[in-house]
mmCIF file of C-alpha atoms in Angstrom:
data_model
loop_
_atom_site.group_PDB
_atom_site.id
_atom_site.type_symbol
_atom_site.label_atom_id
_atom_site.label_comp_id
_atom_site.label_asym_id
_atom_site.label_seq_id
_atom_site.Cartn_x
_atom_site.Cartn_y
_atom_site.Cartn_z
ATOM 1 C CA UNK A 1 106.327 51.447 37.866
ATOM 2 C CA UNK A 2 104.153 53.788 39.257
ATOM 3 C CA UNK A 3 105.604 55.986 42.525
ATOM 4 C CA UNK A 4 102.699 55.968 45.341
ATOM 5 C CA UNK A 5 102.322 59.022 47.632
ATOM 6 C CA UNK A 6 100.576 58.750 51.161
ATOM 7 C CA UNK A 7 100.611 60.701 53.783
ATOM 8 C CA UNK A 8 99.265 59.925 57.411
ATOM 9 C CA UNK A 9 98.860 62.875 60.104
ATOM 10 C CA UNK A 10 96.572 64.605 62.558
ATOM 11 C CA UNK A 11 93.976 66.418 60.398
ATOM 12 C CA UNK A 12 95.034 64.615 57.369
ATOM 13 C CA UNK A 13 95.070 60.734 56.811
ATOM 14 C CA UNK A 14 95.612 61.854 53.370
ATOM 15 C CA UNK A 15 96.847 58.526 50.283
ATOM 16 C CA UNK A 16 97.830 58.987 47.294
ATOM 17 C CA UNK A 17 99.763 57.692 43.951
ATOM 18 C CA UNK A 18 101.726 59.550 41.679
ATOM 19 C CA UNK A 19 101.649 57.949 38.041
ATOM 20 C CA UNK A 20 104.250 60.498 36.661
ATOM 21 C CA UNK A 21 107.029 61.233 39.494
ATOM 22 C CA UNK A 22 109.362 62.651 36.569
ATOM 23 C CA UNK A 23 109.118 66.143 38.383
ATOM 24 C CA UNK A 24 110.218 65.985 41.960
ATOM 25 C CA UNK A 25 113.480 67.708 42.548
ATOM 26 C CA UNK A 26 116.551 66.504 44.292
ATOM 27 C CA UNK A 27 118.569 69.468 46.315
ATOM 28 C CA UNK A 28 120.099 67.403 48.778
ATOM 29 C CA UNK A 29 122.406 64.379 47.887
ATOM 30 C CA UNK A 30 121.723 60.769 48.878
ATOM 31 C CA UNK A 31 123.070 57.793 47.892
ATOM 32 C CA UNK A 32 122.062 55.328 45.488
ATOM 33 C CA UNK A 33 121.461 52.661 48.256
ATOM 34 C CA UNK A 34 118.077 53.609 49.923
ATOM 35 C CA UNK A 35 118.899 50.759 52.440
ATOM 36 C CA UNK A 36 121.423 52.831 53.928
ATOM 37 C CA UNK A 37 119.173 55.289 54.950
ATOM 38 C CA UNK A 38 116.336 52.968 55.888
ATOM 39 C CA UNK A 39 114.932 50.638 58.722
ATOM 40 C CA UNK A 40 112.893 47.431 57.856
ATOM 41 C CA UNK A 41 110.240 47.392 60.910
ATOM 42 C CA UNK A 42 108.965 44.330 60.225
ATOM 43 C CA UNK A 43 112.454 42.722 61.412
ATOM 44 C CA UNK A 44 114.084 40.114 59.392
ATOM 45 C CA UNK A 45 115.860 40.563 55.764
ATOM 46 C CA UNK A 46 114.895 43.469 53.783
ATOM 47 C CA UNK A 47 114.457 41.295 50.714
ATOM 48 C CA UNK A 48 110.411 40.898 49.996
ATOM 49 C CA UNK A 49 108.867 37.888 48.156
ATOM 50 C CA UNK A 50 107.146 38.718 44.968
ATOM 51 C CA UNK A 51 103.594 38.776 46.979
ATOM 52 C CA UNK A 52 104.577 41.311 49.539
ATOM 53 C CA UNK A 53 104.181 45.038 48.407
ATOM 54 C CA UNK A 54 107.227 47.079 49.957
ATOM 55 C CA UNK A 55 106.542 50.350 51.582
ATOM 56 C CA UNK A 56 108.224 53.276 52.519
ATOM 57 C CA UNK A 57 107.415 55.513 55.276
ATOM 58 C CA UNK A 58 109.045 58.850 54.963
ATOM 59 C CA UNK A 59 108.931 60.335 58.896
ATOM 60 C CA UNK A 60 109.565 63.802 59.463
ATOM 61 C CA UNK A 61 110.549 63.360 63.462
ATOM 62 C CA UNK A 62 110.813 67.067 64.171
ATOM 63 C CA UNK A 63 107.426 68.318 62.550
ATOM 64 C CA UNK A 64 105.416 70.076 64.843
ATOM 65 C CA UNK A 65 107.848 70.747 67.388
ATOM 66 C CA UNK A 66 108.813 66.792 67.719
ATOM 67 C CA UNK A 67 104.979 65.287 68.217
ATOM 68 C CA UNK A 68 105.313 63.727 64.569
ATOM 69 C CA UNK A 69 108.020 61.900 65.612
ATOM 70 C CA UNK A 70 106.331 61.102 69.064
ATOM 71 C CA UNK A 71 102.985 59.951 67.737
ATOM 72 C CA UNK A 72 104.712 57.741 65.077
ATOM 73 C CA UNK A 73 106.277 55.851 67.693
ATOM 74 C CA UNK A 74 103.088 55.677 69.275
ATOM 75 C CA UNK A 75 101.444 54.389 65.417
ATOM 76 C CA UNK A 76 103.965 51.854 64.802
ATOM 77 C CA UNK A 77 102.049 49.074 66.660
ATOM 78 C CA UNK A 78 99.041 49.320 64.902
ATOM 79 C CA UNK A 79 100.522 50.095 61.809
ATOM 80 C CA UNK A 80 102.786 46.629 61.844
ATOM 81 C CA UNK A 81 99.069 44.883 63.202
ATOM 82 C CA UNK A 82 97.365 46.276 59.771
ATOM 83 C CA UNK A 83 99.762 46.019 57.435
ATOM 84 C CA UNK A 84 102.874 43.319 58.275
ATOM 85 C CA UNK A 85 101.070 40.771 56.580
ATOM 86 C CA UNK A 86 101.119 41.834 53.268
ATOM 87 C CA UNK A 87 103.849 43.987 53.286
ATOM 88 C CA UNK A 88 107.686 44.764 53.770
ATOM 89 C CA UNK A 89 107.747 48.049 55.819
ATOM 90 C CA UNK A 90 110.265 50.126 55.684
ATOM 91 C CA UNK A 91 110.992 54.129 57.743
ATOM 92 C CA UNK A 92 113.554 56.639 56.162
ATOM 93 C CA UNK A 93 113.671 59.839 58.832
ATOM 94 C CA UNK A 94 114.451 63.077 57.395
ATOM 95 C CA UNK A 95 117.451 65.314 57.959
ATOM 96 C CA UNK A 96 116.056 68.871 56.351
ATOM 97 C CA UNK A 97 113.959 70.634 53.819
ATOM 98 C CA UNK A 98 113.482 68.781 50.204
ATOM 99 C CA UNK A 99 115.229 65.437 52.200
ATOM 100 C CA UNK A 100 111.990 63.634 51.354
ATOM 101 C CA UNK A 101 111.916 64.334 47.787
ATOM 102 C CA UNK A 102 115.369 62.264 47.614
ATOM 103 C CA UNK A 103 114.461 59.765 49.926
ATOM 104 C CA UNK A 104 110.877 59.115 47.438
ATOM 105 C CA UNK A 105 113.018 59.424 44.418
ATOM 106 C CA UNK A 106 115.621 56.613 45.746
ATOM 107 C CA UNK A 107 112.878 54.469 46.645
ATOM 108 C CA UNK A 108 110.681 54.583 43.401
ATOM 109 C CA UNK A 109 114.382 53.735 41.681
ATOM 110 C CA UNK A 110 114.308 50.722 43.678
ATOM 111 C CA UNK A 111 111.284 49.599 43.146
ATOM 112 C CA UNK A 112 109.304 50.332 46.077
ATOM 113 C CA UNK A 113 105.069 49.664 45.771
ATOM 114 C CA UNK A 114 104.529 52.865 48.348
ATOM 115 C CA UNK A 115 105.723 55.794 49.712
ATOM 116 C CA UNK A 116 103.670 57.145 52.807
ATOM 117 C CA UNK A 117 104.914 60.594 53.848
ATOM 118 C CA UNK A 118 104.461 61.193 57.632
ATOM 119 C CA UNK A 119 104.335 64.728 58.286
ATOM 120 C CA UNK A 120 102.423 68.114 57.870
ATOM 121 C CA UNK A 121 101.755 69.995 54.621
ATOM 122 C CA UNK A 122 105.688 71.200 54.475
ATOM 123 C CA UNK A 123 106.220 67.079 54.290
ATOM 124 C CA UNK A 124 102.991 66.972 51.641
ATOM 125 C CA UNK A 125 104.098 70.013 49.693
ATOM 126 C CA UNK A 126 107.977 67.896 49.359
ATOM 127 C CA UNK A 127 105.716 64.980 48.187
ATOM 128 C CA UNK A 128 102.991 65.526 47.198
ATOM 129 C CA UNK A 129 100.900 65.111 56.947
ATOM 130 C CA UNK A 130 101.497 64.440 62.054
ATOM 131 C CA UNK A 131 101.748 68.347 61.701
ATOM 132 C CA UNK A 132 100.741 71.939 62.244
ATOM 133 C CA UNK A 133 98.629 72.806 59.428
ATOM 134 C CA UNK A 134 97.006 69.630 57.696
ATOM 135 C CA UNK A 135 94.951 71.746 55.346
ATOM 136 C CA UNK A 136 95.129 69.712 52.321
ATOM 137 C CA UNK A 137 93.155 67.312 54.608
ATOM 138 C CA UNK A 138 90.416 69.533 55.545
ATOM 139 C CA UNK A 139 89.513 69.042 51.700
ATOM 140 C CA UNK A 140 88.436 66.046 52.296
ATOM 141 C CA UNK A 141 87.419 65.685 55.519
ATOM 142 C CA UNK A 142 89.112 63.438 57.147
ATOM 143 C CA UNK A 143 89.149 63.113 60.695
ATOM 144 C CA UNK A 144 92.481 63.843 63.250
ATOM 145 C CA UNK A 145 92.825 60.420 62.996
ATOM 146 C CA UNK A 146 96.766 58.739 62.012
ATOM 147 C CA UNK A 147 95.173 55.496 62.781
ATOM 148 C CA UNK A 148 92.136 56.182 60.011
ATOM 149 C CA UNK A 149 94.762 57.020 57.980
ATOM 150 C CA UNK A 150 96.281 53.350 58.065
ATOM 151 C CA UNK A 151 92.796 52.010 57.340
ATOM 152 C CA UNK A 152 92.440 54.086 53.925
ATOM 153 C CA UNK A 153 96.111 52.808 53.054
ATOM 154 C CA UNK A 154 94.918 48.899 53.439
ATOM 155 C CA UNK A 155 91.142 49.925 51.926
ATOM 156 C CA UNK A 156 92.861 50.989 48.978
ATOM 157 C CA UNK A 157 89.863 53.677 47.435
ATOM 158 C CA UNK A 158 91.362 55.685 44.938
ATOM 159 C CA UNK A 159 90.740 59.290 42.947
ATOM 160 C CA UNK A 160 93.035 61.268 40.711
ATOM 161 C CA UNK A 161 93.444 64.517 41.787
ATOM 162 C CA UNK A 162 95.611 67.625 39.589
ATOM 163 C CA UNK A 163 98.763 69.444 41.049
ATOM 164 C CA UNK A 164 99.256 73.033 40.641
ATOM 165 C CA UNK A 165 103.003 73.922 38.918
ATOM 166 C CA UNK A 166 104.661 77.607 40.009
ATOM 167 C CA UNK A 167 107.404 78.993 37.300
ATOM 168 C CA UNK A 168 109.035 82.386 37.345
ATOM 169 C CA UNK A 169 111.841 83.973 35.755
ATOM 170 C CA UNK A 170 115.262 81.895 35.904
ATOM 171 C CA UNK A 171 113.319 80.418 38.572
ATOM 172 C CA UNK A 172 112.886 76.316 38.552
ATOM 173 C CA UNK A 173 109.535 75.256 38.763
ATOM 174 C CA UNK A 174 107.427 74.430 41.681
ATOM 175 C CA UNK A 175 104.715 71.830 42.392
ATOM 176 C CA UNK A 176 101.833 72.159 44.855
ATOM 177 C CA UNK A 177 98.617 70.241 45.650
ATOM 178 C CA UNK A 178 96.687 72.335 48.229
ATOM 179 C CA UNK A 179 96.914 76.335 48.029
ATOM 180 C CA UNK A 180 99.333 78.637 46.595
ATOM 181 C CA UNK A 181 98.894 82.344 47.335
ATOM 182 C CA UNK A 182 100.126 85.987 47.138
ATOM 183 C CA UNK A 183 101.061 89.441 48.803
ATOM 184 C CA UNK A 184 99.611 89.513 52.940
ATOM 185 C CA UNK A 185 98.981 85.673 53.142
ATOM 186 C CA UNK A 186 102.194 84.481 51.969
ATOM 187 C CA UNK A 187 103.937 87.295 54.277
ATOM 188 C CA UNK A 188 101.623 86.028 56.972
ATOM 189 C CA UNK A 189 102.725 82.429 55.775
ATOM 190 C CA UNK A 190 106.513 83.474 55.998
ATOM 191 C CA UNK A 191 106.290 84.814 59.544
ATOM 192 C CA UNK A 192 104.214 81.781 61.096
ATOM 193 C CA UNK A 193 106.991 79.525 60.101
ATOM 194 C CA UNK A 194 108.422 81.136 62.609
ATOM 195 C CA UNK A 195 106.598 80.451 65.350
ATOM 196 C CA UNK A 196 105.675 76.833 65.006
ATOM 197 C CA UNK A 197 106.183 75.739 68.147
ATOM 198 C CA UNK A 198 102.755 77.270 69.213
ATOM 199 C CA UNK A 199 101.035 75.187 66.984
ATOM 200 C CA UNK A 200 98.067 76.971 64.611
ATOM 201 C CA UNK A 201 98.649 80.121 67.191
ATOM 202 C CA UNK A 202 101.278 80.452 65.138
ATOM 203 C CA UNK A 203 99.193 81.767 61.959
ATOM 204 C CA UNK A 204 97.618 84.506 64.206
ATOM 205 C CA UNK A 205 101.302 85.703 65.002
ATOM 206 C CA UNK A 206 102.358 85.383 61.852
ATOM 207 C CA UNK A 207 99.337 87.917 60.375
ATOM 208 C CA UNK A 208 99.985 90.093 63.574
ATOM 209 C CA UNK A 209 103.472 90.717 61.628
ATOM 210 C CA UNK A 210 102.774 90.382 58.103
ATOM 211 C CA UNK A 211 100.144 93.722 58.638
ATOM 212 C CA UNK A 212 102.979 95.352 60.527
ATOM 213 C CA UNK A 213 104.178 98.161 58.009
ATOM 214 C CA UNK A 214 101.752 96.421 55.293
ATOM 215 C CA UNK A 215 100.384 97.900 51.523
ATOM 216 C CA UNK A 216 98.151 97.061 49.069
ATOM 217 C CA UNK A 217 99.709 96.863 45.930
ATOM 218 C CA UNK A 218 98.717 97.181 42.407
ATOM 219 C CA UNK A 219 99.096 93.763 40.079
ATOM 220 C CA UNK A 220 98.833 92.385 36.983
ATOM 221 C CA UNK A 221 97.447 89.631 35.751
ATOM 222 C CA UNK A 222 96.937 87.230 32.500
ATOM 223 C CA UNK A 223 94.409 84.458 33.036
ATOM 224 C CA UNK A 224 94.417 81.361 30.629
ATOM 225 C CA UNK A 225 96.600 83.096 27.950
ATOM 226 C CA UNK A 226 94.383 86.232 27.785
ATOM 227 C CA UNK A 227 94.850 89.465 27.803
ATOM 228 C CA UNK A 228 96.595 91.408 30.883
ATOM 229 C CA UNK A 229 94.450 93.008 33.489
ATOM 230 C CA UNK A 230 94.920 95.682 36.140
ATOM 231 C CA UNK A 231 94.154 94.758 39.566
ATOM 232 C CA UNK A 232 94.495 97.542 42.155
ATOM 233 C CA UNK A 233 94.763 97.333 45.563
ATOM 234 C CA UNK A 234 94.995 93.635 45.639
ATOM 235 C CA UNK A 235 95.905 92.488 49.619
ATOM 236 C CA UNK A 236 95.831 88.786 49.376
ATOM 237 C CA UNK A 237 95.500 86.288 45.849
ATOM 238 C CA UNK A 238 94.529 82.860 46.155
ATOM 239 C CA UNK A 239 94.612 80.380 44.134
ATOM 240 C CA UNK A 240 93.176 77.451 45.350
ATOM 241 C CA UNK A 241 93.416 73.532 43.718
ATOM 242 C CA UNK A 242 91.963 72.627 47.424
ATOM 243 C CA UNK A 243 89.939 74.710 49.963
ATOM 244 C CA UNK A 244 91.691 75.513 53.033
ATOM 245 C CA UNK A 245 95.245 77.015 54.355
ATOM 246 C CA UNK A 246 96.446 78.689 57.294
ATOM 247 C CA UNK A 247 95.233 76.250 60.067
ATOM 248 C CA UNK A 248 91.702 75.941 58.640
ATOM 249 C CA UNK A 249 90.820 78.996 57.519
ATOM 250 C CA UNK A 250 88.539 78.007 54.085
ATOM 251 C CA UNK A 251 89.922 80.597 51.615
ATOM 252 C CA UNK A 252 88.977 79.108 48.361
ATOM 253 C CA UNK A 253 85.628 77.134 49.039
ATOM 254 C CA UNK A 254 84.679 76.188 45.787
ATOM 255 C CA UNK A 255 88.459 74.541 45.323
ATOM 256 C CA UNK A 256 88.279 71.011 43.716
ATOM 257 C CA UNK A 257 91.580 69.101 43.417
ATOM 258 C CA UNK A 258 89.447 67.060 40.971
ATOM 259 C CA UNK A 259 88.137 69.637 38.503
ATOM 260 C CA UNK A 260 90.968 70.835 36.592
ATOM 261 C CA UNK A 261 91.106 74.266 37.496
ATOM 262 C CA UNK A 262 91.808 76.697 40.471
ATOM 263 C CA UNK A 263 89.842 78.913 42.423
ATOM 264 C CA UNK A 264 91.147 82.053 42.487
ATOM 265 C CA UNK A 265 90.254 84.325 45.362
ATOM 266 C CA UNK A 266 91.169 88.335 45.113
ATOM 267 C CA UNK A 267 91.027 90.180 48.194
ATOM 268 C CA UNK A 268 91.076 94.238 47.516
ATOM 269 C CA UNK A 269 91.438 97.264 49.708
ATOM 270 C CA UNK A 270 90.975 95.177 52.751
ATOM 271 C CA UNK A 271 92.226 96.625 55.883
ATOM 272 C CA UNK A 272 93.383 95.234 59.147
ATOM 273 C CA UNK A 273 90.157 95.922 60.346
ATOM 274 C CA UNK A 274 88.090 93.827 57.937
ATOM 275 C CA UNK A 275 90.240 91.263 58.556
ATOM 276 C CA UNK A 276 88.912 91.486 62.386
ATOM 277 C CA UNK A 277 85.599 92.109 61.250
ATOM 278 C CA UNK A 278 85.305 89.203 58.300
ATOM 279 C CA UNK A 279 87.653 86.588 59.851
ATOM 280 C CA UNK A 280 84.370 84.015 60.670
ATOM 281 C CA UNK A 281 83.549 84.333 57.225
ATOM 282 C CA UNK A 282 86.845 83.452 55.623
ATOM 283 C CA UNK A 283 86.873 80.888 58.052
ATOM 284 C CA UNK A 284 83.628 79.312 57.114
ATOM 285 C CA UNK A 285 84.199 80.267 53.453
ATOM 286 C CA UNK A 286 80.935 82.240 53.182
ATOM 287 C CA UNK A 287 83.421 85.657 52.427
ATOM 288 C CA UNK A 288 82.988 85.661 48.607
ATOM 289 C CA UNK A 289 79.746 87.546 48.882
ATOM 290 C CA UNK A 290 82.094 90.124 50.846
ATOM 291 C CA UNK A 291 82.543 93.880 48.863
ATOM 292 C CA UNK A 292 85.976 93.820 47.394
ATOM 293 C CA UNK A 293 86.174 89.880 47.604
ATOM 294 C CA UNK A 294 85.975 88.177 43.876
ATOM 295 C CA UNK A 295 86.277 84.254 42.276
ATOM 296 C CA UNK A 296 86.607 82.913 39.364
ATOM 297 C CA UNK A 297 88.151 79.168 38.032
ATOM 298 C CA UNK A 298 91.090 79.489 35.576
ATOM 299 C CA UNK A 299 93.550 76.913 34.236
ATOM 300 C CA UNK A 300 96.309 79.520 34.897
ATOM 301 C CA UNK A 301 97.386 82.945 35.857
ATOM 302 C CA UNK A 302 100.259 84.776 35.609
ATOM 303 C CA UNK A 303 100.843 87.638 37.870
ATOM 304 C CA UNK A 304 103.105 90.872 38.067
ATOM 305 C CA UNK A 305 103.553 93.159 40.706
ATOM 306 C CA UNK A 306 103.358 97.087 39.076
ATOM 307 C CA UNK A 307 103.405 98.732 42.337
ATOM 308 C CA UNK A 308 106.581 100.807 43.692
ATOM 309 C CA UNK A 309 106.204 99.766 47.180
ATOM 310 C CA UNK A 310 108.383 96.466 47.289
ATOM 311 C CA UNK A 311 108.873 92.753 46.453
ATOM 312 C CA UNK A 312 105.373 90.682 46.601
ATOM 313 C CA UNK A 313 105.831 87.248 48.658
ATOM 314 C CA UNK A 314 104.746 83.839 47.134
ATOM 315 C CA UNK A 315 104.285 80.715 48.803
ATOM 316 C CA UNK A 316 102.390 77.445 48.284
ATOM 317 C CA UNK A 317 101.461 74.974 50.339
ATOM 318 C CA UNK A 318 102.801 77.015 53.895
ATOM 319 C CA UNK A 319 106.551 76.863 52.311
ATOM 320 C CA UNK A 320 107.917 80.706 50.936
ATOM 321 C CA UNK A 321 109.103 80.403 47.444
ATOM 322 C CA UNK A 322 110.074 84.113 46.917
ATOM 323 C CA UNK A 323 108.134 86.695 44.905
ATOM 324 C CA UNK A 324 106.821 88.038 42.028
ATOM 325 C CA UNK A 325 106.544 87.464 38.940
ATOM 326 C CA UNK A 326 104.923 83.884 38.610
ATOM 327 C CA UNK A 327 102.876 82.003 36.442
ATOM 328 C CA UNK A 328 100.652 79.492 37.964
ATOM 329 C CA UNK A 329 99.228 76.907 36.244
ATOM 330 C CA UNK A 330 97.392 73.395 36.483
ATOM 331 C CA UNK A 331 98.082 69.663 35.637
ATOM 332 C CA UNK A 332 94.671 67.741 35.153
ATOM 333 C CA UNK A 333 94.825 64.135 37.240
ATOM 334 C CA UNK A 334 98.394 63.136 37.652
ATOM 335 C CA UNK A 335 97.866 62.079 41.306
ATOM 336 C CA UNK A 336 95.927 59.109 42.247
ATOM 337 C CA UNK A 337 94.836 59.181 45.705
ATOM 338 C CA UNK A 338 93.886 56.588 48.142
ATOM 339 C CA UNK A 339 90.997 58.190 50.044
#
């Protein structure tokens, strides 16, 4: 049986499948009985008649600063109004970082049609967003709308989409489906976690800190198995299976979650005043015509920090994953979405 993916937030309204759930990782234990750490909303037994599709909401309550689990509440109605007639539904609330992977694994065990994550991009990057950043979203612009969301999960649309995988050395491997990226950016990245609780602000604070003390370094990279390049001064790499991170800011335009290959954006010798200067364009995404801004679409890269001046962050989808080395590389259309 196939696991299904959805996610429902502000910014997002993002559905989707996953034919081959083989890869998510477990760090937390749970038990083997996904009722225990359920509730059936519909009320009544949690046994479902051979017509009814069961689905399982994953709710992350404390995502941005508690609204998620506020406006969930809030969506329940509508939600039951929509959906109770054709299906059993079902809400597992997590307790902590990778908690959702478990709770999805359990209920694709058991047999369960759907699961809908209810989150931001933290919750989408554990599965697959009501939440701070929603970028993955932006992609394919959908509205700020939870309840729009619901509508796409009863239309039903569907499109495969690819998933980006991150390995390292003696490092286990990491999935993402929106934007994984390297050196300022993922500092920037690691500092705004800091500082949700004042919402997308919290990506300006987080850059404030990242270019406190900050270097350009010098990498190296290997793109699709070729031979190894020098790239000097690199401030930020990109590399893009969607369009947009960091609260909106539309980093790898031409990104495609449907093509088969990232975008990989290279920002060189930039300093914290071109940041200033060219922040509408990276915002709009008109910043690749930019001096010392380059693109190009690869199936993978591996990269290698050759400076002396430190460890190199990495982080994908707005969670920090640690540093260099990493390959990066793509899997072609093992997510069907609803969208």
């Amino acid at each position: 049986m196939a696991g299904y993916y959805y996610q429902i937030g502000p910014g997002s309204g993002m559905v989707s499948t996953v034919s081959k759930p083989w890869y998510l990782r477990a760090e937390l234990p749970m038990s083997s009985d996904l009722s225990l750490h359920r509730s059936i909303l519909q009320g009544g037994s949690s046994s479902s008649s051979p017509s009814r599709r069961d689905l399982v909401f994953v709710v992350n309550p404390r995502g941005a600063n508690g609204t998620t689990g506020k406006e969930w509440k809030k969506l329940l109605p509508y939600l039951r109004s929509r959906l109770d007639k054709d299906c059993n539904i079902c809400e597992s609330l997590t307790s902590g970082p990778y908690h959702a992977i478990d709770i999805t694994r359990e209920a694709i065990r058991e047999g369960a049609d759907a699961v809908i994550a209810v989150g931001g991009d933290g919750t989408l990057h554990e599965l697959i967003p009501l939440g701070t950043g929603s970028d993955f979203a932006r992609t394919w612009g959908w509205k700020n709308d939870p309840y729009e969301a619901v509508d796409r999960i009863v239309e039903g649309l569907r499109s495969r989409v690819d998933v980006g995988v991150i390995s390292g050395e003696n490092e286990e491997s990491h999935y993402f489906i929106n934007v994984a990226d390297i050196h300022l950016s993922a500092k920037a990245g690691y500092y705004s976690s800091r500082y949700k609780r004042f919402g997308n602000l919290c990506y300006v604070v987080g850059a404030l800190q990242a270019f406190m003390g900050h270097r350009n370094c010098d990498l190296r990279v290997k793109v699709n198995g070729g031979a190894w390049e020098i790239c000097s001064q690199v401030t930020a790499l990109c590399i893009g299976n969607a369009k947009y991170f960091g609260g909106g800011m539309r980093i790898t335009p031409n990104g495609d979650p449907r093509s088969g290959e990232f975008e990989v954006v290279m920002l060189q010798d930039f300093k914290w005043y071109d940041f200033i200067l060219k922040l509408h364009k990276l915002y709009k995404g008109t910043h690749l015509t930019v001096k010392n801004v380059s693109s190009r679409s690869v199936h993978s890269i591996e990269v290698e920090n050759i400076s002396v001046s430190g460890s190199v962050y990495v982080q994908s989808d707005g969670e920090h994953l640690g540093f260099l080395p990493r390959k990066f590389s793509i899997l072609p259309s093992v997510i069907e979405m609803i969208c």
